[in-house]
Backbone as a ProteinNet text record, in pm:
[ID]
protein_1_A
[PRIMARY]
XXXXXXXXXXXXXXXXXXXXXXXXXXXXXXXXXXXXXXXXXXXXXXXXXXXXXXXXXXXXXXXXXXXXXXXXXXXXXXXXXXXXXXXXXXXXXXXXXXXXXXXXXXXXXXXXXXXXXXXXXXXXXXXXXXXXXXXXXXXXXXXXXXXXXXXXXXXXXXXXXXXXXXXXXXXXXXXXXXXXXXXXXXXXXXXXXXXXXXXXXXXXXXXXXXXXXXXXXXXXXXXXXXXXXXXXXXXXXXX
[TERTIARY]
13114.6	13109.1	13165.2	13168.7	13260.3	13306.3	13476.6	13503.1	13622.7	13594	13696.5	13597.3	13592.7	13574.7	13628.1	13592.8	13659.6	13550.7	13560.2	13456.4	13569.5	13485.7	13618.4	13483.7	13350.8	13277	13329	13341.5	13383.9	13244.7	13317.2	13200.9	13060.6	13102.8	12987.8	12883.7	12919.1	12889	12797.5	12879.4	12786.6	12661	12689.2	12597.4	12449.4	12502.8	12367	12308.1	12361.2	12344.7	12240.8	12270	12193.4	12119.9	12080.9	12032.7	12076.2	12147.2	12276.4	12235.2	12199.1	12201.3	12317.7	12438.9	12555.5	12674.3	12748.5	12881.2	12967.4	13060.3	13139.2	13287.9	13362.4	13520.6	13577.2	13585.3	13659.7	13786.8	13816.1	13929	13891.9	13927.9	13891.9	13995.6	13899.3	13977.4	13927.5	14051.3	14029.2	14084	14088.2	14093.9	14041.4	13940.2	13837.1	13831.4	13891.6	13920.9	13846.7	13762.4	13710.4	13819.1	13696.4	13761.7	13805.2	13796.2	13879.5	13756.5	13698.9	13589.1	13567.2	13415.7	13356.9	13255	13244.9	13118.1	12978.6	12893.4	12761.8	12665.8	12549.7	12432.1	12293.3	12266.8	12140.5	12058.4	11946.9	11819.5	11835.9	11804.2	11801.1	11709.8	11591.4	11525.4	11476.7	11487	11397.9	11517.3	11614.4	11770.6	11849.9	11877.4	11953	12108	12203.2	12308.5	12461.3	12545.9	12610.1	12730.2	12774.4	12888.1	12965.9	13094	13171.7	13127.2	13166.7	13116.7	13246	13273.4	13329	13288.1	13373.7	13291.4	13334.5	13210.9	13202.3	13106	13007.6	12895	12905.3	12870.4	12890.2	12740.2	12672.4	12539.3	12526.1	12408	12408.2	12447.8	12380.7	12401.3	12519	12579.7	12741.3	12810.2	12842	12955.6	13062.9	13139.4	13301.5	13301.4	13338.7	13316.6	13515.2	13550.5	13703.2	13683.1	13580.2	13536.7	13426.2	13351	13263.9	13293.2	13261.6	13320.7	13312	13412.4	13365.3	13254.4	13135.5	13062.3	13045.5	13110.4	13157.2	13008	12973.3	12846	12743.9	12606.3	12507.1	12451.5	12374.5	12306.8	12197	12139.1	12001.6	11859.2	11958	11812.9	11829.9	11849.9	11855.1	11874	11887.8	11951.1	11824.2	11754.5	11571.7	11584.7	11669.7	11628.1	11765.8	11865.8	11975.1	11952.8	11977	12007.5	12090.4	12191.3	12263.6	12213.7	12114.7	12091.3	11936.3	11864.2	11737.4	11686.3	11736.4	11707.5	11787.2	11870.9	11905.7	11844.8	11765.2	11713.3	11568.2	11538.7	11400.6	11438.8	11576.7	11587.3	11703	11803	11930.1	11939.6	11912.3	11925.4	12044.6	12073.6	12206.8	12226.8	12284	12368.6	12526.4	12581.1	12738.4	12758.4	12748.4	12822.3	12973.8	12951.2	13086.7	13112.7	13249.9	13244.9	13244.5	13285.1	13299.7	13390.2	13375.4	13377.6	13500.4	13562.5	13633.2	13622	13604.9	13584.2	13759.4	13728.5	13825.4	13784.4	13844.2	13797.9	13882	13847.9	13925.9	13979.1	14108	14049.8	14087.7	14143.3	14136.4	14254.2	14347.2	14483.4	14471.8	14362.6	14358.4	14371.5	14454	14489.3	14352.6	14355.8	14270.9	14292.4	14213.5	14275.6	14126.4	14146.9	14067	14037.2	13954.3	13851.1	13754.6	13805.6	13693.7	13556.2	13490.4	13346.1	13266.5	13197.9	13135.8	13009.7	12940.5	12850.3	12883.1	12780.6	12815.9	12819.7	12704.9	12715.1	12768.2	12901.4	12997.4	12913.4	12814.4	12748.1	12776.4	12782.9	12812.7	12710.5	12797	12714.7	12637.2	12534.4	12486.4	12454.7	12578.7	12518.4	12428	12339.1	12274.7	12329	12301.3	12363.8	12300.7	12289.3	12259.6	12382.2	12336.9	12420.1	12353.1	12464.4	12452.4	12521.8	12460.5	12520.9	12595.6	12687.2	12739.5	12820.2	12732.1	12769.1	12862.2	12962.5	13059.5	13033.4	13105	13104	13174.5	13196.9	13245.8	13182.6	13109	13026.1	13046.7	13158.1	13187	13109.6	13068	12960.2	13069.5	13024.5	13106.7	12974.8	12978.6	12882.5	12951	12883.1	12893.7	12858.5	12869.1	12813.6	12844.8	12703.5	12795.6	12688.8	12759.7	12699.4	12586	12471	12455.6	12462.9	12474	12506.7	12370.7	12402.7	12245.2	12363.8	12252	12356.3	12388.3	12484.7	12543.2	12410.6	12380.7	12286.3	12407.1	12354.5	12416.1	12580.6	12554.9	12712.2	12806.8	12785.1	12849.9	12902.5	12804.4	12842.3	12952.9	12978.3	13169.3	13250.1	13264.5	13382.6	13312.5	13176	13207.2	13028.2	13005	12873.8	12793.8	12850.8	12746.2	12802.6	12721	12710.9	12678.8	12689.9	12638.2	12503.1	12396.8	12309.5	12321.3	12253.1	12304.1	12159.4	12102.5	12002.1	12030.9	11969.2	11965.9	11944.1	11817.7	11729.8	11694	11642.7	11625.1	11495.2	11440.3	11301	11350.3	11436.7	11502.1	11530.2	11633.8	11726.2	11631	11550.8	11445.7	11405.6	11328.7	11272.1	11349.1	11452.4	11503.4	11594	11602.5	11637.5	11542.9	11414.4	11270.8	11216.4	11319.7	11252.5	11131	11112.9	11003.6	10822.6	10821.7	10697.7	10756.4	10869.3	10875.3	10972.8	10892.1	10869.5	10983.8	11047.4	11147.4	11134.5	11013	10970.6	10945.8	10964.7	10900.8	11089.2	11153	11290.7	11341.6	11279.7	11399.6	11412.2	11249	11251	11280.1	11394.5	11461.8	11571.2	11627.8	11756.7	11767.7	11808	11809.2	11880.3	11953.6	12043.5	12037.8	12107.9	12095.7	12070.5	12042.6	11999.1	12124.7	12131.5	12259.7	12267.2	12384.5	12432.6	12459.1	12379.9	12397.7	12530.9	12649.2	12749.3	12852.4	12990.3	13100.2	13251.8	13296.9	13459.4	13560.2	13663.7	13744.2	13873.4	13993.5	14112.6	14181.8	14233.3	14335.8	14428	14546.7	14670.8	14617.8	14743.2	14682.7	14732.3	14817.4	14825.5	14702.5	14602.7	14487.5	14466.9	14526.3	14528.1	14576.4	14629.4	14736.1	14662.8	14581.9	14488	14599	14698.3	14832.1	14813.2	14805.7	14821	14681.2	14690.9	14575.6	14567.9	14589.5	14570.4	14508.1	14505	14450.3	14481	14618	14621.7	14581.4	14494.8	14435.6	14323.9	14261.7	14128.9	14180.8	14319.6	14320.7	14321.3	14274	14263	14413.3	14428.8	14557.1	14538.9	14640.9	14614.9	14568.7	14483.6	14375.7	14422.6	14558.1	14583.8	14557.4	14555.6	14480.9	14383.9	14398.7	14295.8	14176.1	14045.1	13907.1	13842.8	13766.5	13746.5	13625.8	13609.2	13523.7	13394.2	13369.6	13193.3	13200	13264	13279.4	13258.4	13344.6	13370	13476.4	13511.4	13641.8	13598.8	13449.9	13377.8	13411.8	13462.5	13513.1	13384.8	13304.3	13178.3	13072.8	13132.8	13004.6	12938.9	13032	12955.8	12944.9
12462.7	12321.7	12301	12201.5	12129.2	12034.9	12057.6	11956.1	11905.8	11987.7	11925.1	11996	11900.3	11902.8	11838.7	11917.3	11799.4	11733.3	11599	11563.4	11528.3	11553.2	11509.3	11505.6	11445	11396.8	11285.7	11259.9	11128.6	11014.7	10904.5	10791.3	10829.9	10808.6	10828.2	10942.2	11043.8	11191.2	11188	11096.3	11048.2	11009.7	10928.5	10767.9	10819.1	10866.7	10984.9	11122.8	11191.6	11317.7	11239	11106.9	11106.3	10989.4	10976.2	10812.8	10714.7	10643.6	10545	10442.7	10309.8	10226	10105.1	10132.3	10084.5	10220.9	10103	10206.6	10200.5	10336	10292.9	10330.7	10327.6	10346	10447.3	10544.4	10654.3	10716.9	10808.6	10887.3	11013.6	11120.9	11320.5	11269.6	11385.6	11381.3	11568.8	11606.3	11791.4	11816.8	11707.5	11746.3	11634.1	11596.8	11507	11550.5	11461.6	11456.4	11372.6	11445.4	11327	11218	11065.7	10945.8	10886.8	10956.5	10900.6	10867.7	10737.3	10694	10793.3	10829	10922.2	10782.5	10855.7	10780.2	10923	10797.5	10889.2	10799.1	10849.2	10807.7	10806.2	10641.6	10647.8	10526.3	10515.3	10402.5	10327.6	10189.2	10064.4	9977.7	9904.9	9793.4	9873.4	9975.8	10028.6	10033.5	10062.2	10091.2	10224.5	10284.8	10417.4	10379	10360.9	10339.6	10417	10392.9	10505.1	10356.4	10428.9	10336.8	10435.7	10344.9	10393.8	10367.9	10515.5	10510.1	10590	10578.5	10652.9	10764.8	10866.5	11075.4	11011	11019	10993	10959.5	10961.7	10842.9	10785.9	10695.9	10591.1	10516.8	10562.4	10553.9	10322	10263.2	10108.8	10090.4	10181.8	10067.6	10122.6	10188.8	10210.3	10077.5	10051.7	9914.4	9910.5	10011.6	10021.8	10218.5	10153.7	10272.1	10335.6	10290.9	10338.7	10463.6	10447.8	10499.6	10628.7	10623	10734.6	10874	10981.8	11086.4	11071.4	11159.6	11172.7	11283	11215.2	11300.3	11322.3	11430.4	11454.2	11538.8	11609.1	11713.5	11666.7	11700.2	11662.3	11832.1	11919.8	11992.9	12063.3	12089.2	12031.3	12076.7	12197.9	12242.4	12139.7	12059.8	11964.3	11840.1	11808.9	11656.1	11576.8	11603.6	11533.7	11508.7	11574.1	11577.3	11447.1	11428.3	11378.8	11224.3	11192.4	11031	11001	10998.6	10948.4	11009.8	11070.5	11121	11080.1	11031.2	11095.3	10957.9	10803.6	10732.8	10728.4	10787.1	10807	10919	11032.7	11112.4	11029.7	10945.1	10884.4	10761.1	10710.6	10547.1	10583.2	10709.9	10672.7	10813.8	10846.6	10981.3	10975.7	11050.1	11017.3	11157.4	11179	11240.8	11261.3	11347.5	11327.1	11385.8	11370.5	11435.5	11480.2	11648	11784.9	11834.7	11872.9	11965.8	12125.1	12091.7	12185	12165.2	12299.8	12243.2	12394.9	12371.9	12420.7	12487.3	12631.7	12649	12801.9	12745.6	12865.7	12952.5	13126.6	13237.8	13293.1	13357.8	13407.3	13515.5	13559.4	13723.3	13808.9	13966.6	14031.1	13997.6	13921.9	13901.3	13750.4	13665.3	13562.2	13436.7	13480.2	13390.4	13299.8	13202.1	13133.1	13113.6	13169.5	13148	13054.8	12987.7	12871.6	12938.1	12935.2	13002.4	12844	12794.6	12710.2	12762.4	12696.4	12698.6	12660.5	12681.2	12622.7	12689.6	12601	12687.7	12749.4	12855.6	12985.2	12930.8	12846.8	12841.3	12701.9	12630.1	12546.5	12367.4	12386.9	12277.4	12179.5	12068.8	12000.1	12038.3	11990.5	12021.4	11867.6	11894.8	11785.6	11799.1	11767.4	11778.1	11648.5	11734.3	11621.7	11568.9	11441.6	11383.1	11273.4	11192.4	11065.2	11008.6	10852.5	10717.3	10653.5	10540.6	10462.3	10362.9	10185.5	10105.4	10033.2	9990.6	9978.5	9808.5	9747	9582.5	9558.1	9512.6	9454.2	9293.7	9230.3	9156.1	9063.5	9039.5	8955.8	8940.9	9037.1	9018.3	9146.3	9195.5	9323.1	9445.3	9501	9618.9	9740.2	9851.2	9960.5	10052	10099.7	10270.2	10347.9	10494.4	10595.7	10658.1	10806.8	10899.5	11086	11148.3	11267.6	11369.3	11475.2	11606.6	11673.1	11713.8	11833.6	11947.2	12030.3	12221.2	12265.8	12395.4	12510.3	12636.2	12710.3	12885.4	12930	13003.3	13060.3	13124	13160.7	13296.7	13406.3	13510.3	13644.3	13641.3	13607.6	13606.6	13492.4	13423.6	13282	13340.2	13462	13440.7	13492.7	13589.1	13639.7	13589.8	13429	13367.4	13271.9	13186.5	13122.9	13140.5	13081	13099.7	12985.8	12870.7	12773.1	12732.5	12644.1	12614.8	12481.3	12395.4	12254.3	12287	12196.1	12181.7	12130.6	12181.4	12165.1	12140.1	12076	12008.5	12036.6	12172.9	12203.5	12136.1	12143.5	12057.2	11879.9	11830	11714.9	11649.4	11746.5	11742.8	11702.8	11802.9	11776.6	11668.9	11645.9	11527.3	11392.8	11384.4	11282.3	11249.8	11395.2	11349.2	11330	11359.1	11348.9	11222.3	11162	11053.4	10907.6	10980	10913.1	10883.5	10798	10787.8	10732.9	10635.3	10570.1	10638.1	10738.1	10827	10983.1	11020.3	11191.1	11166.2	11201.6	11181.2	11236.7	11251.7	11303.2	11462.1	11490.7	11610.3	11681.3	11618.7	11673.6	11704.2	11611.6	11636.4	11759.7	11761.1	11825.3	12009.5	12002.6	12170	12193.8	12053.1	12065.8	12121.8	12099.1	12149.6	12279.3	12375.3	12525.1	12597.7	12700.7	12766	12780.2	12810.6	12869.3	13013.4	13021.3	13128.2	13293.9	13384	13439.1	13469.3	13491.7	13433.9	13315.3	13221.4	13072.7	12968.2	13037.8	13014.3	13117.3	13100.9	13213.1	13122.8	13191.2	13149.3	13243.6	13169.7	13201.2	13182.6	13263.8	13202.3	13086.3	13015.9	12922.2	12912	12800.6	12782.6	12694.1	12741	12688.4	12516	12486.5	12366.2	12261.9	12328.4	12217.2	12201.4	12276.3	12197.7	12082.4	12026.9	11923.8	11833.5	11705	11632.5	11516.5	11513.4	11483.4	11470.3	11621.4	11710.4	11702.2	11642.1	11596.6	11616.3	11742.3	11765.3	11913	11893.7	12029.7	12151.7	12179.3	12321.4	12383	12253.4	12309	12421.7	12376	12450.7	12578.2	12614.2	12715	12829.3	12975.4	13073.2	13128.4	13203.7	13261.8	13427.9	13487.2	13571.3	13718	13763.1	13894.6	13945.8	13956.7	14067.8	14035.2	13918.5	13833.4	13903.3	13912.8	13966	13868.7	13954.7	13908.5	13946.2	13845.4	13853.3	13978.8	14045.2	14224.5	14193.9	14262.3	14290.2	14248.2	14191.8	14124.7	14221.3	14319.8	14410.4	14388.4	14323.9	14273.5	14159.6	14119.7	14049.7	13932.2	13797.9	13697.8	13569	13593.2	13517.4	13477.3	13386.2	13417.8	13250	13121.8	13047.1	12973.4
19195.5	19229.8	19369	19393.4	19534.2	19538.8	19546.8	19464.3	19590.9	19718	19822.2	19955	20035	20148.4	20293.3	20382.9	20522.5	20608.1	20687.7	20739.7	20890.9	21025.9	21109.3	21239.9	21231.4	21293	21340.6	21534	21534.4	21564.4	21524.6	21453.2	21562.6	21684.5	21772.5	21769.6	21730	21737.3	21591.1	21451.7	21377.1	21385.1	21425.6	21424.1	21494.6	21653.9	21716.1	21655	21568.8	21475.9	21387.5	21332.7	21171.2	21213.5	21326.8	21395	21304.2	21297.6	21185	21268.2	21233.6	21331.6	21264.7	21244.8	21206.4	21251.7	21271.4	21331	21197.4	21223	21093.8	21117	21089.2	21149.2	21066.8	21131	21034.1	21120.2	21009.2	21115.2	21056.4	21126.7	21064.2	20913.5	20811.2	20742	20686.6	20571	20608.8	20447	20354.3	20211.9	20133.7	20131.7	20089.5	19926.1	19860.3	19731.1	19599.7	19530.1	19384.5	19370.2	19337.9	19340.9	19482.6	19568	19749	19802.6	19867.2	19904.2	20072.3	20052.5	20123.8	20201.9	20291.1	20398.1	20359	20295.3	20279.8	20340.9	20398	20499.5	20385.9	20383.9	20346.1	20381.6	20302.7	20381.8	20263.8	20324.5	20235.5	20308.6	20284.9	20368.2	20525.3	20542.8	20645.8	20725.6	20647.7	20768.7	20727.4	20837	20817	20859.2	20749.6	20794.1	20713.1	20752.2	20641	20618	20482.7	20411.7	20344	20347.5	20243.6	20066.3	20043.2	19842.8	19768.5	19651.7	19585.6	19563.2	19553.9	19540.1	19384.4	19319.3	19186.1	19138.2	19099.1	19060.5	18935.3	18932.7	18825.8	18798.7	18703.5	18721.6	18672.6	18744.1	18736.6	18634.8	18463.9	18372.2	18287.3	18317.2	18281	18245.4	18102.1	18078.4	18140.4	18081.7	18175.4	18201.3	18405.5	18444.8	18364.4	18326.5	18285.4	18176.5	18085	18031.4	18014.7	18145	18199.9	18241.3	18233.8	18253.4	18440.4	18510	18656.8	18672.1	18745.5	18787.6	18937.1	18957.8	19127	19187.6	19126.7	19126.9	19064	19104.5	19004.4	19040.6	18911.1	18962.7	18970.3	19089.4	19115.5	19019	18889.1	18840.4	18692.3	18683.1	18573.7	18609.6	18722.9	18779.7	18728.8	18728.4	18758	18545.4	18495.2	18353.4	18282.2	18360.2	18365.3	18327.6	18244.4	18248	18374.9	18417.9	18469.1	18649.4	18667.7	18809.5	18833.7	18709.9	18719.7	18816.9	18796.5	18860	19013.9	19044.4	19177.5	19279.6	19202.3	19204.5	19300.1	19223.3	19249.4	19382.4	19392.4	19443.5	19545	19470.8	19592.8	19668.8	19686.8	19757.9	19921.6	19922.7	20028.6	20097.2	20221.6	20270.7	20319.5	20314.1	20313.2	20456.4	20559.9	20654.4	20607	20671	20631.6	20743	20802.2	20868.7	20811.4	20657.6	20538.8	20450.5	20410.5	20246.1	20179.2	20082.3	20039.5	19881.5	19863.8	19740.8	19674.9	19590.9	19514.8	19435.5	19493.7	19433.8	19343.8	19216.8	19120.7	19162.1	19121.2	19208.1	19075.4	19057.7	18957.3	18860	18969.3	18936.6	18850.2	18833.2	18767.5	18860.7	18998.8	19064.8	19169.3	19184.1	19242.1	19406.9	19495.5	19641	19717.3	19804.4	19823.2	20000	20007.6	20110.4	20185.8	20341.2	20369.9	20417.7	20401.7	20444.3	20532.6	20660.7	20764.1	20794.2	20910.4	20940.6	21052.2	21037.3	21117.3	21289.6	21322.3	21453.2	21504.7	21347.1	21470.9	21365.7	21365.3	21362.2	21254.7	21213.3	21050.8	20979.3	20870.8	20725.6	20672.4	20646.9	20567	20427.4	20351.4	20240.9	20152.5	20028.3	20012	19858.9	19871.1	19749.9	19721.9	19591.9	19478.1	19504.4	19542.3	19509.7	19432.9	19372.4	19281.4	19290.9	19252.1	19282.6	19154.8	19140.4	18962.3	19001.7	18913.1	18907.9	18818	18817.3	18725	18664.2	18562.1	18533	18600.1	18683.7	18773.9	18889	18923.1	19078	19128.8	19125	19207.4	19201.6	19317.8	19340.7	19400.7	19345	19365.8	19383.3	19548.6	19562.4	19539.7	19473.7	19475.4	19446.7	19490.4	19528.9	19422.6	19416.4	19354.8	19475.1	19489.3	19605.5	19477.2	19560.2	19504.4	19504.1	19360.9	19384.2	19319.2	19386.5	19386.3	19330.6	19271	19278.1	19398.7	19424.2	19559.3	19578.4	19690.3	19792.9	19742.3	19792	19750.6	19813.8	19979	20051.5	19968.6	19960.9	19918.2	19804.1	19705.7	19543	19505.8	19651	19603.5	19638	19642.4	19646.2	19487.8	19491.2	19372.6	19356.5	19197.1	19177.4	19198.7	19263.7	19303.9	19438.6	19513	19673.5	19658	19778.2	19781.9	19794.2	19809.4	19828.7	19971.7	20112.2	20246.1	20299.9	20359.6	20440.4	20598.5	20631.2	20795	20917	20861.5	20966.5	20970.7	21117.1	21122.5	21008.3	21002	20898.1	20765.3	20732.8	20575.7	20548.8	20624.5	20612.1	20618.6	20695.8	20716.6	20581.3	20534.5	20425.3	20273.1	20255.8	20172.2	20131.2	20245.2	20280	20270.1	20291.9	20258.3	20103.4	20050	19892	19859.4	19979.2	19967.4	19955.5	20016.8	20034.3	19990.2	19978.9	19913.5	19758.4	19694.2	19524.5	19510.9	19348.8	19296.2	19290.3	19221	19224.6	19364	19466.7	19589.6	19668.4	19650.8	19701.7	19601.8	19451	19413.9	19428.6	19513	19546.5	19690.7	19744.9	19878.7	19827.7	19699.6	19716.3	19660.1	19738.2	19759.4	19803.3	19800.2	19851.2	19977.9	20085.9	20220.4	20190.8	20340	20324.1	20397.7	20348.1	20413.2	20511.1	20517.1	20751.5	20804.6	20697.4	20756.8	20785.2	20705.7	20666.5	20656.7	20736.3	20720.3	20625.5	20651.7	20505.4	20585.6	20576.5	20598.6	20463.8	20435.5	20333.5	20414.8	20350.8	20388.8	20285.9	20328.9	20252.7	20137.6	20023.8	19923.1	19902.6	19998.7	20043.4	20037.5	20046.6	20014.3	19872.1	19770.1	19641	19595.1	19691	19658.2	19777.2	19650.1	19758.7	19849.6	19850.5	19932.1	20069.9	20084.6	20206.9	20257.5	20381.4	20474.4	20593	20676	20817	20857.5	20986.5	21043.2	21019.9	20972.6	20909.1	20824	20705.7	20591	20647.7	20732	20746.5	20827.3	20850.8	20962.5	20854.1	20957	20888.6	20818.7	20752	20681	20800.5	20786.3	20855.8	20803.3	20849.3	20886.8	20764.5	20745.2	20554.3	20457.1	20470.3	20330.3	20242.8	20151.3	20080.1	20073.8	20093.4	20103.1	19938	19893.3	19760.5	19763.9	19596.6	19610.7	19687.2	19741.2	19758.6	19914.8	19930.5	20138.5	20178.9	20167.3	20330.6	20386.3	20392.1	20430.6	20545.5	20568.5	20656.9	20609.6	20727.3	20713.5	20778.3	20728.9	20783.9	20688.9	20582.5	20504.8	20492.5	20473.6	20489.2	20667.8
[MASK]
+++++++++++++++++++++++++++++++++++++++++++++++++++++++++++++++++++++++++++++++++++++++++++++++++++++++++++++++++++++++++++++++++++++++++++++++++++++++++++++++++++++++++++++++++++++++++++++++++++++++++++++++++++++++++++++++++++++++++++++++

């Protein structure tokens, strides 16, 4: 799954990356936590704009979201079969601007060590994701949002066995973003693993377990002795 990521695009660098024609006010952030409202990018009325949503989805006809399980992930080889995805699947489709993303590896010892994730040549991540808009009995509207996961590619699979679902290109993103003319069935064989090389990992402190702790050292590397999870090589490049 993915269940923490960092985003530290500044607004401008946004807004021109995903053509946004709304500005939005953020600040970097580097332990992006389920339940902590995320800025995700999508089309409404022939507008590409991004908003803040809850990392959660909460599908419209939910009575009381108090009661709903959290769905942080949707994933992508059943989402289409999903009550709770299948109409966002078709209506809300979204992107999350990442600078990356954070996963945890088991190792022989039982212990869990958390490895970030980027792309290889520097660039953000777009991951792709379902929003949902959820009306209360009072008036109040709450977005949000869940990522999607694919099985890891082969490099990725020795730290964990699933990956976000990541949208490369300007093409992708276009169309996936395009509910209006690319079908449910037509997005849902966009979401796919990368391909290997596309993405390297590095270990980090385990300080990012603790969604608290919010700054630039999360993402820094641990140093060179660290143990690299089996099958690497000891090669520190994988997403």
């Amino acid at each position: 799954m993915c269940g923490r990521y960092a985003s530290t695009l500044p607004p401008e660098t946004m807004r021109e990356l995903y053509k946004l024609l709304n500005n939005v006010e953020i600040v970097p952030r580097y332990n992006i936590a389920p339940t902590q409202p995320i800025v995700a990018i999508w089309e409404a009325a022939g507008r590409r704009e991004a908003h803040f949503a809850r990392w959660g989805l909460v599908p419209g006809w939910v009575k009381d979201p108090r009661d709903f399980p959290l769905l942080v992930n949707a994933r992508a080889e059943s989402m289409a079969d999903k009550p709770a995805f299948r109409d966002p699947l078709k209506h809300g489709r979204c992107l999350v601007p990442a600078s990356g993303y954070y996963e945890w590896h088991t190792g022989p010892d039982k212990q869990k060590r958390p490895y970030y994730i980027t792309r290889q040549d520097g660039a953000p991540l777009a991951l792709a994701g379902l929003y949902a808009t959820w009306s209360g009995p009072n008036g109040e509207e709450v977005d949000s949002v869940a990522t999607i996961t694919v099985a890891a590619n082969a490099q990725l699979a020795a730290i964990h066995h699933r990956m976000p679902a990541i949208l490369l290109s300007e093409a992708e993103q276009d169309a996936w973003l395009n509910v209006r003319d690319v079908r449910a069935r037509e997005a849902v064989q966009m979401a796919l693993p990368l391909a290997d090389g596309v993405l390297k990992f590095h270990p980090v402190s385990t300080r990012v377990n603790a969604a608290r702790d919010d700054d630039p050292g999360l993402i820094a590397a641990l140093a060179a002795a660290e143990k690299t999870p089996a099958g690497t090589g000891g090669q520190m490049s994988l997403f």
